[in-house]
Amino acid sequence: MEGPELCLEEHDFSTEAEEHRLHRECGITCHLSSHTKFHGKIKAFPEDFKVIEVDNDGNLVCGPEEIPEGWNPTKFRRRKISSSGGNDEDTITEVIQSSDQLSTDKDQIDTPSDKDAYQVDKKAKMGENSATVDGRGNVVSEARSRQTSHSKHGLDQTTCSLGGVETCSIPAGAGVGKWQKCSNQGGNATKTGNKETVTLDMQMILGEDRLLQLKNFSNQVLEVEKETQLDKDQSDIRNLQLSLGTFVSKTERSVLHKEIKSRYPHLKSTSSDNQLCVVPDMNYWVFCSLLDRPVVDGFMRFVNNRHSSESFKFPKCDSKEQRTEMHRAVARHYGSFLETKTFAAEGEGSFIVVRFREKAKKRKNRDGSMAVTFYTGFTLCKRNLETLDVIQRLARCVGAHPSDFSYAGVKDKRAVTWQAMAAKGVTADSLRSAAAHPSLKDVRMDNFLPRQQPLRLGNLAGNVFKVLLRDVRLCEGESRDREELEAVVGAAMNSVKERGFINYFGLQRFGSADSKSFAPHVGRALLKGDMSAAVGCLLHPDPDDNPVDRAKAYYVQTGDIPGTLARMPAYKTRECLLLKALHRHGTDHEGCTKAFLNVPHAMRSLFVHSYCSLVWNRMVSHRIRMYGWRVVEGDLVLDTHVGNRKVRPLTQTDVEQNTYSIHDIVLPLPGNSIQYPSNQVGEEYMRALREDGIEKSSFRMRSLKLNIPGDYRHVTARPKALQWELVGDGDLQKDRRSLNMTAEFLGAESPSSSSTNSCVKLDTPQGDSSLTNDDLVSDAGL
């Protein structure tokens, strides 16, 4: 179905060239209609922009005073796609929402995280329950509150030795200052017995010839290491390998893996397709650069044994720099299951203790019974706050983890918004009590109801936007004639109703395009695996003179992380978490990776989604410039018969039959599980990603625990039930009273009654906008 010709010339979104340039940076360069342009001021106050969530049943998640007159939930109910089919506009909206909910305001790219706010102080726990032996790197068995074990066996020490490493059992609560000396009595027999058994096993599995080959290979590795003195690239050692043959039995391979490491700590075994090979363990040489070889031998055996009740004590080390290197080395190579802490004992100096991380335990009630998972649903109203910021504040107030709170989508920051929330394991009474906390003065919670499940991203029918655009005027000239302005605005609103608009991601999705911390730049660096560049982007200062940018400037100039932390405002939780992790793990590639892992998962993914959104904006502009309003072969449409994330390319027959219009076409947000258009737009995607150094495999980032499958987004969007009116200063008095009521409800200052001239007020179910010069007011749904 052909429509009117698109207006393809680049659109000057503002009389100011600067704003036009910012739109260019974010890929917003085309528009659908050619009506006379007008402009105004948006979000002059948070109350000028209201967002109300629409649940799956079409109900507004807000109080009755905010529900538009004549609201009919049945018209906005979300229709689910089934395998049997169903293809209408509501179905299309459902698909859009799945990707739209990933972004809102610029400052959500600065969303602070709360990870260290709720982490348990593990150092204190280690100080209470850890136990070790002498400074030669000996292993000590812990008794972490295992009272049943002590009741059975008393407090007698039992010791055994394995490969020269001593172990002993120490009562819980002995602490670091109450270590008991290990005895070697009885250890030799156990040691001898174990070693004889191991030899028999090795002989039975490998035979004498391969045992000799293994011994010779071990000696060869040691000789090469001695000769090369650990060249930087360590290529001479890395290239060494010994194949021991094929072992079909998993038990045999398991025995060999364990015993090879026990007898030759500087080697490690790998298996693929039942083939077992032995190679040098490069981690061994890393620790040899920090510690004596006998200590490293003991530590590698400790790691290999994986006895969670044991801990390991490194020898005395009074150099803080060396201890820092040791902490970082353990965290880098074994941080997933080991943790370290420095102790200082009188007469012994400072030393490091290593232990296995405790496995997460299921929550229990006070009586010891297993806690039953429950959810409390509630309506969250916030003013001038990010959704994730509110969540972390709530989590602090009720003593919960931020991940215990779920939502269907994040909302704009500079706005008053209403949305559904669900809290896991938090009672309604706890939430009501938290509402009085000073940090939640711009937050209100009500409509508390029990739920059986958490909310999921995209689990909503849409949003209603109520927008007030102030100081509306024509872009050409300074005419303020109300009739002329009303005619221009009316033509624009009718165009939006009929044609819709290009479904661009707005500027708020990306942050400041002039900033080095431009969110898509961070996301691109993460996708490329350049963690140092990503950290550099986030901590690069803008020219603004504020505490945050002054702290960042200090970091860039000095590299002093503790000093930067002291200068960084506490509310910038994301930056603080990043800096703390950099101080702990260093600023190399591994340290920067650990730093991003210290940022919540949702925040890490938002950076990547921001990059994908920028690519989408640029690709939709390219598609409009190339094909205009026309549907062409190779365009993608949703295949509603197989699910809401499946697409198919249009054939020439589809195009000739005029079955589809521009409103049916979707473009992909890049990911590892999406299909690109089979026309020149798809080729442009490949070129753009290749130019940025991004491949399909880039979207699966195991080191950051991120997997970006991709999604599809419609080229155009049309608001439902769009309403608008042009109002003057006098007409706004009623609206100001409404705004004042909202501000008073939230405990905030009322919007100023400063100059408005004319305003356009827009109400849109599933989306909403507003304008002003005679201010433009509108309701709409998107």
XYZ file of C-alpha atoms in Angstrom, residues 125 167 185 246 269 274 310 319 361 384 386 393 397 466 471 511 574 599 620 659 725 751:
22
model
C 33.622 -13.465 58.544
C 46.654 -30.049 57.157
C 52.586 -37.335 63.834
C 42.785 -41.320 24.310
C 45.909 -31.345 31.857
C 38.549 -37.976 25.063
C 40.512 -25.668 54.124
C 55.334 -5.066 51.443
C 22.574 -20.468 51.139
C 12.700 13.440 39.012
C 15.539 7.137 37.868
C 17.214 3.408 47.835
C 15.708 1.083 53.502
C 0.970 13.476 29.338
C 6.576 28.519 24.845
C 23.420 10.665 27.280
C 28.208 3.500 39.802
C 28.362 -2.667 38.297
C 16.474 3.547 9.957
C 0.031 -6.632 1.515
C -5.083 21.452 22.994
C 6.404 24.260 39.422
